[in-house]
PDB file of C-alpha atoms in Angstrom:
ATOM      1  CA  UNK A   1     236.537   4.334   0.248  1.00 62.00           C
ATOM      2  CA  UNK A   2     234.598   2.107   2.675  1.00 75.00           C
ATOM      3  CA  UNK A   3     232.331  -0.658   1.867  1.00 83.00           C
ATOM      4  CA  UNK A   4     229.295   1.206   1.589  1.00 89.00           C
ATOM      5  CA  UNK A   5     231.083   3.460  -1.039  1.00 89.00           C
ATOM      6  CA  UNK A   6     231.799   0.474  -3.421  1.00 90.00           C
ATOM      7  CA  UNK A   7     228.329  -0.909  -2.753  1.00 93.00           C
ATOM      8  CA  UNK A   8     226.669   2.423  -3.844  1.00 94.00           C
ATOM      9  CA  UNK A   9     229.165   2.473  -7.036  1.00 94.00           C
ATOM     10  CA  UNK A  10     228.410  -1.116  -8.133  1.00 94.00           C
ATOM     11  CA  UNK A  11     224.521  -0.494  -7.353  1.00 95.00           C
ATOM     12  CA  UNK A  12     224.360   2.742  -9.282  1.00 96.00           C
ATOM     13  CA  UNK A  13     226.588   1.137 -12.319  1.00 96.00           C
ATOM     14  CA  UNK A  14     224.157  -1.765 -12.347  1.00 95.00           C
ATOM     15  CA  UNK A  15     220.956   0.297 -12.472  1.00 96.00           C
ATOM     16  CA  UNK A  16     222.414   2.687 -15.135  1.00 97.00           C
ATOM     17  CA  UNK A  17     222.533  -0.077 -17.476  1.00 95.00           C
ATOM     18  CA  UNK A  18     218.559   0.392 -18.034  1.00 95.00           C
ATOM     19  CA  UNK A  19     217.808   3.450 -16.135  1.00 95.00           C
ATOM     20  CA  UNK A  20     219.067   7.208 -15.753  1.00 96.00           C
ATOM     21  CA  UNK A  21     220.787   7.284 -12.578  1.00 98.00           C
ATOM     22  CA  UNK A  22     222.465  10.061 -10.569  1.00 98.00           C
ATOM     23  CA  UNK A  23     224.159   9.891  -7.038  1.00 97.00           C
ATOM     24  CA  UNK A  24     224.657  12.083  -4.124  1.00 97.00           C
ATOM     25  CA  UNK A  25     227.486  11.277  -1.965  1.00 95.00           C
ATOM     26  CA  UNK A  26     228.224  11.766   1.562  1.00 92.00           C
ATOM     27  CA  UNK A  27     231.887  12.870   1.973  1.00 86.00           C
ATOM     28  CA  UNK A  28     232.308  13.907   5.498  1.00 79.00           C
ATOM     29  CA  UNK A  29     230.108  11.991   7.946  1.00 77.00           C
ATOM     30  CA  UNK A  30     231.564  13.237  11.112  1.00 66.00           C
ATOM     31  CA  UNK A  31     234.739  14.615  12.428  1.00 63.00           C
ATOM     32  CA  UNK A  32     237.451  12.498  11.240  1.00 63.00           C
ATOM     33  CA  UNK A  33     239.144  12.097  14.621  1.00 57.00           C
ATOM     34  CA  UNK A  34     235.985  10.498  15.980  1.00 57.00           C
ATOM     35  CA  UNK A  35     236.046   7.860  13.352  1.00 58.00           C
ATOM     36  CA  UNK A  36     237.265   4.349  14.587  1.00 58.00           C
ATOM     37  CA  UNK A  37     238.833   3.854  11.033  1.00 56.00           C
ATOM     38  CA  UNK A  38     240.267   7.145  10.619  1.00 55.00           C
ATOM     39  CA  UNK A  39     243.501   5.853   9.225  1.00 57.00           C
ATOM     40  CA  UNK A  40     241.797   4.321   6.270  1.00 56.00           C
ATOM     41  CA  UNK A  41     239.860   7.616   5.487  1.00 56.00           C
ATOM     42  CA  UNK A  42     240.206   8.522   1.678  1.00 56.00           C
ATOM     43  CA  UNK A  43     242.470   5.510   0.664  1.00 63.00           C
ATOM     44  CA  UNK A  44     241.130   3.570  -2.423  1.00 63.00           C
ATOM     45  CA  UNK A  45     241.831  -0.245  -2.417  1.00 64.00           C
ATOM     46  CA  UNK A  46     240.188  -0.629  -5.796  1.00 73.00           C
ATOM     47  CA  UNK A  47     239.854   1.099  -9.188  1.00 80.00           C
ATOM     48  CA  UNK A  48     236.072   0.893  -9.333  1.00 87.00           C
ATOM     49  CA  UNK A  49     234.519   4.156  -9.997  1.00 92.00           C
ATOM     50  CA  UNK A  50     231.139   5.318 -11.228  1.00 95.00           C
ATOM     51  CA  UNK A  51     230.445   5.032 -14.778  1.00 96.00           C
ATOM     52  CA  UNK A  52     230.985   8.022 -17.083  1.00 96.00           C
ATOM     53  CA  UNK A  53     227.401   8.330 -17.805  1.00 95.00           C
ATOM     54  CA  UNK A  54     226.220   8.751 -14.087  1.00 98.00           C
ATOM     55  CA  UNK A  55     225.908  12.458 -12.862  1.00 97.00           C
ATOM     56  CA  UNK A  56     227.629  12.322  -9.464  1.00 97.00           C
ATOM     57  CA  UNK A  57     227.315  15.067  -6.527  1.00 97.00           C
ATOM     58  CA  UNK A  58     230.658  14.758  -4.656  1.00 92.00           C
ATOM     59  CA  UNK A  59     229.224  15.355  -1.925  1.00 90.00           C
ATOM     60  CA  UNK A  60     227.216  16.422   1.252  1.00 94.00           C
ATOM     61  CA  UNK A  61     229.269  17.229   4.474  1.00 93.00           C
ATOM     62  CA  UNK A  62     227.702  16.570   7.885  1.00 89.00           C
ATOM     63  CA  UNK A  63     228.638  20.293   9.248  1.00 89.00           C
ATOM     64  CA  UNK A  64     228.640  22.222   5.888  1.00 93.00           C
ATOM     65  CA  UNK A  65     224.944  23.893   4.902  1.00 95.00           C
ATOM     66  CA  UNK A  66     226.596  25.380   1.761  1.00 97.00           C
ATOM     67  CA  UNK A  67     227.125  21.600   0.313  1.00 96.00           C
ATOM     68  CA  UNK A  68     223.413  20.858   1.195  1.00 96.00           C
ATOM     69  CA  UNK A  69     222.246  23.764  -0.740  1.00 96.00           C
ATOM     70  CA  UNK A  70     224.181  22.276  -3.801  1.00 97.00           C
ATOM     71  CA  UNK A  71     223.071  18.968  -3.096  1.00 97.00           C
ATOM     72  CA  UNK A  72     219.528  20.418  -3.482  1.00 97.00           C
ATOM     73  CA  UNK A  73     220.264  22.187  -6.792  1.00 97.00           C
ATOM     74  CA  UNK A  74     221.751  18.916  -7.974  1.00 97.00           C
ATOM     75  CA  UNK A  75     218.516  16.923  -7.274  1.00 96.00           C
ATOM     76  CA  UNK A  76     216.364  19.727  -8.676  1.00 96.00           C
ATOM     77  CA  UNK A  77     218.401  19.512 -12.042  1.00 96.00           C
ATOM     78  CA  UNK A  78     218.118  15.579 -12.158  1.00 96.00           C
ATOM     79  CA  UNK A  79     214.541  15.442 -11.375  1.00 94.00           C
ATOM     80  CA  UNK A  80     214.423  11.975  -9.957  1.00 96.00           C
ATOM     81  CA  UNK A  81     211.564   9.696 -10.030  1.00 96.00           C
ATOM     82  CA  UNK A  82     212.916   7.447  -7.203  1.00 97.00           C
ATOM     83  CA  UNK A  83     215.426   8.121  -4.322  1.00 97.00           C
ATOM     84  CA  UNK A  84     217.353   5.038  -2.782  1.00 97.00           C
ATOM     85  CA  UNK A  85     218.653   6.218   0.626  1.00 97.00           C
ATOM     86  CA  UNK A  86     221.457   3.854   2.219  1.00 96.00           C
ATOM     87  CA  UNK A  87     221.063   3.200   6.017  1.00 94.00           C
ATOM     88  CA  UNK A  88     224.196   1.814   7.703  1.00 89.00           C
ATOM     89  CA  UNK A  89     224.903   4.530  10.512  1.00 86.00           C
ATOM     90  CA  UNK A  90     223.015   7.145  12.085  1.00 86.00           C
ATOM     91  CA  UNK A  91     225.665   9.531  11.744  1.00 82.00           C
ATOM     92  CA  UNK A  92     224.329  10.634   8.160  1.00 87.00           C
ATOM     93  CA  UNK A  93     220.599  10.634   9.256  1.00 91.00           C
ATOM     94  CA  UNK A  94     220.194  14.361   9.171  1.00 92.00           C
ATOM     95  CA  UNK A  95     221.576  14.597   5.585  1.00 94.00           C
ATOM     96  CA  UNK A  96     219.246  11.820   4.524  1.00 95.00           C
ATOM     97  CA  UNK A  97     216.507  13.753   6.226  1.00 95.00           C
ATOM     98  CA  UNK A  98     217.538  16.868   4.180  1.00 95.00           C
ATOM     99  CA  UNK A  99     217.191  14.643   0.967  1.00 96.00           C
ATOM    100  CA  UNK A 100     213.654  13.663   2.007  1.00 96.00           C
ATOM    101  CA  UNK A 101     212.773  17.269   2.457  1.00 95.00           C
ATOM    102  CA  UNK A 102     214.298  18.082  -0.727  1.00 95.00           C
ATOM    103  CA  UNK A 103     212.159  15.487  -2.671  1.00 94.00           C
ATOM    104  CA  UNK A 104     209.082  16.985  -1.072  1.00 92.00           C
ATOM    105  CA  UNK A 105     210.010  20.448  -2.258  1.00 93.00           C
ATOM    106  CA  UNK A 106     210.547  18.808  -5.874  1.00 91.00           C
ATOM    107  CA  UNK A 107     208.476  16.588  -7.612  1.00 87.00           C
ATOM    108  CA  UNK A 108     207.904  14.415  -4.809  1.00 91.00           C
ATOM    109  CA  UNK A 109     209.609  11.175  -5.905  1.00 96.00           C
ATOM    110  CA  UNK A 110     209.262   7.853  -4.256  1.00 96.00           C
ATOM    111  CA  UNK A 111     211.616   7.222  -1.585  1.00 97.00           C
ATOM    112  CA  UNK A 112     213.244   3.712  -0.513  1.00 97.00           C
ATOM    113  CA  UNK A 113     215.546   3.139   2.248  1.00 97.00           C
ATOM    114  CA  UNK A 114     217.854   0.156   2.075  1.00 97.00           C
ATOM    115  CA  UNK A 115     218.942  -1.228   5.488  1.00 96.00           C
ATOM    116  CA  UNK A 116     222.638  -2.311   5.784  1.00 93.00           C
ATOM    117  CA  UNK A 117     222.279  -2.284   9.404  1.00 89.00           C
ATOM    118  CA  UNK A 118     219.203  -2.843  11.584  1.00 89.00           C
ATOM    119  CA  UNK A 119     220.925  -0.747  14.189  1.00 85.00           C
ATOM    120  CA  UNK A 120     224.671  -0.153  15.239  1.00 80.00           C
ATOM    121  CA  UNK A 121     225.382  -1.637  18.567  1.00 79.00           C
ATOM    122  CA  UNK A 122     228.402   0.871  18.981  1.00 77.00           C
ATOM    123  CA  UNK A 123     226.167   3.789  18.358  1.00 81.00           C
ATOM    124  CA  UNK A 124     223.368   2.327  20.715  1.00 82.00           C
ATOM    125  CA  UNK A 125     225.858   2.187  23.456  1.00 81.00           C
ATOM    126  CA  UNK A 126     226.516   5.916  23.717  1.00 83.00           C
ATOM    127  CA  UNK A 127     223.455   7.895  25.073  1.00 87.00           C
ATOM    128  CA  UNK A 128     223.411  11.145  22.867  1.00 87.00           C
ATOM    129  CA  UNK A 129     224.038   9.208  19.793  1.00 85.00           C
ATOM    130  CA  UNK A 130     221.148   6.744  20.628  1.00 88.00           C
ATOM    131  CA  UNK A 131     218.855   9.482  21.098  1.00 91.00           C
ATOM    132  CA  UNK A 132     219.854  11.323  17.979  1.00 89.00           C
ATOM    133  CA  UNK A 133     219.447   8.029  16.111  1.00 88.00           C
ATOM    134  CA  UNK A 134     216.232   7.448  17.513  1.00 90.00           C
ATOM    135  CA  UNK A 135     214.825  10.810  16.622  1.00 93.00           C
ATOM    136  CA  UNK A 136     216.185  11.384  13.095  1.00 92.00           C
ATOM    137  CA  UNK A 137     215.714   7.599  12.151  1.00 92.00           C
ATOM    138  CA  UNK A 138     211.970   7.768  13.199  1.00 93.00           C
ATOM    139  CA  UNK A 139     211.392  10.885  11.157  1.00 95.00           C
ATOM    140  CA  UNK A 140     213.468   9.492   8.268  1.00 95.00           C
ATOM    141  CA  UNK A 141     211.508   5.962   8.151  1.00 95.00           C
ATOM    142  CA  UNK A 142     208.328   7.633   8.373  1.00 94.00           C
ATOM    143  CA  UNK A 143     206.018   7.137   5.411  1.00 93.00           C
ATOM    144  CA  UNK A 144     208.325   5.874   2.865  1.00 96.00           C
ATOM    145  CA  UNK A 145     207.262   4.033  -0.153  1.00 97.00           C
ATOM    146  CA  UNK A 146     209.465   0.955   0.430  1.00 97.00           C
ATOM    147  CA  UNK A 147     211.959  -0.556   2.506  1.00 98.00           C
ATOM    148  CA  UNK A 148     214.944  -3.124   1.444  1.00 98.00           C
ATOM    149  CA  UNK A 149     216.728  -5.665   3.594  1.00 97.00           C
ATOM    150  CA  UNK A 150     219.576  -8.062   2.495  1.00 96.00           C
ATOM    151  CA  UNK A 151     218.174 -11.081   4.356  1.00 95.00           C
ATOM    152  CA  UNK A 152     214.895 -12.620   5.601  1.00 96.00           C
ATOM    153  CA  UNK A 153     216.109 -12.500   9.249  1.00 94.00           C
ATOM    154  CA  UNK A 154     216.916  -8.656   8.824  1.00 95.00           C
ATOM    155  CA  UNK A 155     213.573  -8.015   7.382  1.00 97.00           C
ATOM    156  CA  UNK A 156     211.898  -9.716  10.457  1.00 96.00           C
ATOM    157  CA  UNK A 157     214.078  -7.479  12.815  1.00 94.00           C
ATOM    158  CA  UNK A 158     213.268  -4.296  10.744  1.00 95.00           C
ATOM    159  CA  UNK A 159     209.787  -4.878  10.877  1.00 96.00           C
ATOM    160  CA  UNK A 160     209.638  -5.594  14.534  1.00 95.00           C
ATOM    161  CA  UNK A 161     212.081  -2.974  15.851  1.00 92.00           C
ATOM    162  CA  UNK A 162     210.561  -0.047  13.638  1.00 94.00           C
ATOM    163  CA  UNK A 163     206.853  -1.368  13.336  1.00 94.00           C
ATOM    164  CA  UNK A 164     207.169  -1.564   9.790  1.00 96.00           C
ATOM    165  CA  UNK A 165     204.728  -3.397   7.666  1.00 96.00           C
ATOM    166  CA  UNK A 166     206.359  -6.723   6.523  1.00 96.00           C
ATOM    167  CA  UNK A 167     204.652  -6.288   2.889  1.00 96.00           C
ATOM    168  CA  UNK A 168     206.477  -2.980   2.479  1.00 97.00           C
ATOM    169  CA  UNK A 169     209.942  -4.655   3.079  1.00 98.00           C
ATOM    170  CA  UNK A 170     211.500  -6.328   0.188  1.00 98.00           C
ATOM    171  CA  UNK A 171     214.632  -8.787   0.397  1.00 98.00           C
ATOM    172  CA  UNK A 172     217.122  -8.182  -2.058  1.00 96.00           C
ATOM    173  CA  UNK A 173     220.412 -10.277  -1.441  1.00 94.00           C
ATOM    174  CA  UNK A 174     223.641  -8.324  -1.052  1.00 92.00           C
ATOM    175  CA  UNK A 175     225.885  -8.387  -4.333  1.00 87.00           C
ATOM    176  CA  UNK A 176     229.318  -9.536  -4.904  1.00 84.00           C
ATOM    177  CA  UNK A 177     232.584  -7.507  -3.517  1.00 83.00           C
ATOM    178  CA  UNK A 178     234.463  -8.713  -6.216  1.00 82.00           C
ATOM    179  CA  UNK A 179     236.222  -5.529  -7.265  1.00 80.00           C
ATOM    180  CA  UNK A 180     239.458  -6.021  -5.461  1.00 75.00           C
ATOM    181  CA  UNK A 181     241.404  -7.656  -8.567  1.00 70.00           C
ATOM    182  CA  UNK A 182     242.951 -10.917  -8.673  1.00 71.00           C
ATOM    183  CA  UNK A 183     243.236 -13.411  -5.887  1.00 75.00           C
ATOM    184  CA  UNK A 184     246.478 -13.462  -4.464  1.00 78.00           C
ATOM    185  CA  UNK A 185     248.139 -17.002  -4.124  1.00 84.00           C
ATOM    186  CA  UNK A 186     248.118 -17.971  -0.637  1.00 85.00           C
ATOM    187  CA  UNK A 187     252.190 -18.046  -0.236  1.00 88.00           C
ATOM    188  CA  UNK A 188     252.220 -14.556  -1.857  1.00 88.00           C
ATOM    189  CA  UNK A 189     249.541 -13.464   0.471  1.00 86.00           C
ATOM    190  CA  UNK A 190     251.452 -14.976   3.677  1.00 89.00           C
ATOM    191  CA  UNK A 191     254.533 -13.182   2.486  1.00 89.00           C
ATOM    192  CA  UNK A 192     253.058  -9.807   1.869  1.00 87.00           C
ATOM    193  CA  UNK A 193     251.371  -9.763   5.233  1.00 85.00           C
ATOM    194  CA  UNK A 194     254.461 -11.291   7.078  1.00 90.00           C
ATOM    195  CA  UNK A 195     252.473 -14.403   8.327  1.00 90.00           C
ATOM    196  CA  UNK A 196     254.092 -17.047   9.420  1.00 87.00           C
ATOM    197  CA  UNK A 197     251.919 -18.874  11.385  1.00 83.00           C
ATOM    198  CA  UNK A 198     249.865 -22.064  10.205  1.00 77.00           C
ATOM    199  CA  UNK A 199     246.411 -20.647  11.297  1.00 74.00           C
ATOM    200  CA  UNK A 200     245.011 -17.414  10.521  1.00 79.00           C
ATOM    201  CA  UNK A 201     241.645 -15.758  11.768  1.00 75.00           C
ATOM    202  CA  UNK A 202     240.049 -13.312   9.299  1.00 76.00           C
ATOM    203  CA  UNK A 203     238.045 -10.702  11.091  1.00 74.00           C
ATOM    204  CA  UNK A 204     236.513  -8.378   8.314  1.00 72.00           C
ATOM    205  CA  UNK A 205     235.645  -4.742   8.958  1.00 70.00           C
ATOM    206  CA  UNK A 206     236.179  -2.591  12.294  1.00 71.00           C
ATOM    207  CA  UNK A 207     237.233  -4.475  15.220  1.00 75.00           C
ATOM    208  CA  UNK A 208     234.694  -3.612  18.025  1.00 75.00           C
ATOM    209  CA  UNK A 209     233.468  -5.211  21.228  1.00 76.00           C
ATOM    210  CA  UNK A 210     230.126  -6.011  20.099  1.00 73.00           C
ATOM    211  CA  UNK A 211     231.530  -8.130  17.129  1.00 78.00           C
ATOM    212  CA  UNK A 212     232.993 -10.825  19.332  1.00 82.00           C
ATOM    213  CA  UNK A 213     236.345 -11.451  18.002  1.00 84.00           C
ATOM    214  CA  UNK A 214     237.676 -12.693  21.249  1.00 87.00           C
ATOM    215  CA  UNK A 215     234.948 -15.261  21.235  1.00 88.00           C
ATOM    216  CA  UNK A 216     235.990 -16.385  17.805  1.00 84.00           C
ATOM    217  CA  UNK A 217     239.679 -16.735  18.756  1.00 84.00           C
ATOM    218  CA  UNK A 218     238.395 -18.874  21.809  1.00 87.00           C
ATOM    219  CA  UNK A 219     236.307 -21.061  19.751  1.00 86.00           C
ATOM    220  CA  UNK A 220     239.341 -21.801  17.428  1.00 82.00           C
ATOM    221  CA  UNK A 221     241.237 -22.741  20.194  1.00 81.00           C
ATOM    222  CA  UNK A 222     238.686 -25.313  21.587  1.00 86.00           C
ATOM    223  CA  UNK A 223     238.765 -27.430  18.302  1.00 82.00           C
ATOM    224  CA  UNK A 224     239.539 -30.923  18.344  1.00 85.00           C
ATOM    225  CA  UNK A 225     243.576 -31.370  18.391  1.00 80.00           C
ATOM    226  CA  UNK A 226     243.188 -33.392  14.933  1.00 78.00           C
ATOM    227  CA  UNK A 227     241.866 -30.274  13.322  1.00 74.00           C
ATOM    228  CA  UNK A 228     244.446 -28.031  14.984  1.00 70.00           C
ATOM    229  CA  UNK A 229     247.286 -30.231  13.999  1.00 69.00           C
ATOM    230  CA  UNK A 230     246.439 -29.889  10.057  1.00 62.00           C
ATOM    231  CA  UNK A 231     248.387 -27.533   8.016  1.00 46.00           C
ATOM    232  CA  UNK A 232     246.847 -24.171   6.846  1.00 42.00           C
ATOM    233  CA  UNK A 233     244.739 -24.574   3.526  1.00 45.00           C
ATOM    234  CA  UNK A 234     242.916 -27.617   4.562  1.00 41.00           C
TER     235      UNK A 234
END
């Protein structure tokens, strides 16, 4: 599962302590061969899962209208008062638009969108995807009840880029990702990863050009000699 999957599980579990919560998952976001992290698709790196008390629809596929109909029936049975949409990639925009339409056909619950990304630079660099994101994103963001970002800087960016009133944007810090079990001892971690070098650069997530990993490497190379000569762990 991806980071957004674990985030959704943790959010749902936390909310279910005090409220009734149900979840609609997206399982096939785009053709697998197009996904840059396709080798990790379907792999679980944590035992974290939804609480047994949470009804889960698993899930909507990008190209399967039958799964969309089943999702509508699921929502109809759950009768939600509030729907929280997670925005991290435009590839799910048409499915989120469907959920927004479904909400209008039901009891018209309040709709909130939570931004994990203001915009995906990789998707912005590809013209067809950029146009798709611009059109569907605009329809999706229109007339929602509230918006959530994880930092004040993202709030400013979202307000400016999408012309959303800052009063409707709420900052809620990102929760911890401590579901991966106990921390490994440094020596054991190095042995498991076959790392023998003194210094290691950690770059989390998918490696893409816009993330600037080469700049990070060059920055480390420019550190003062007295720091470079220190042993790992200092």
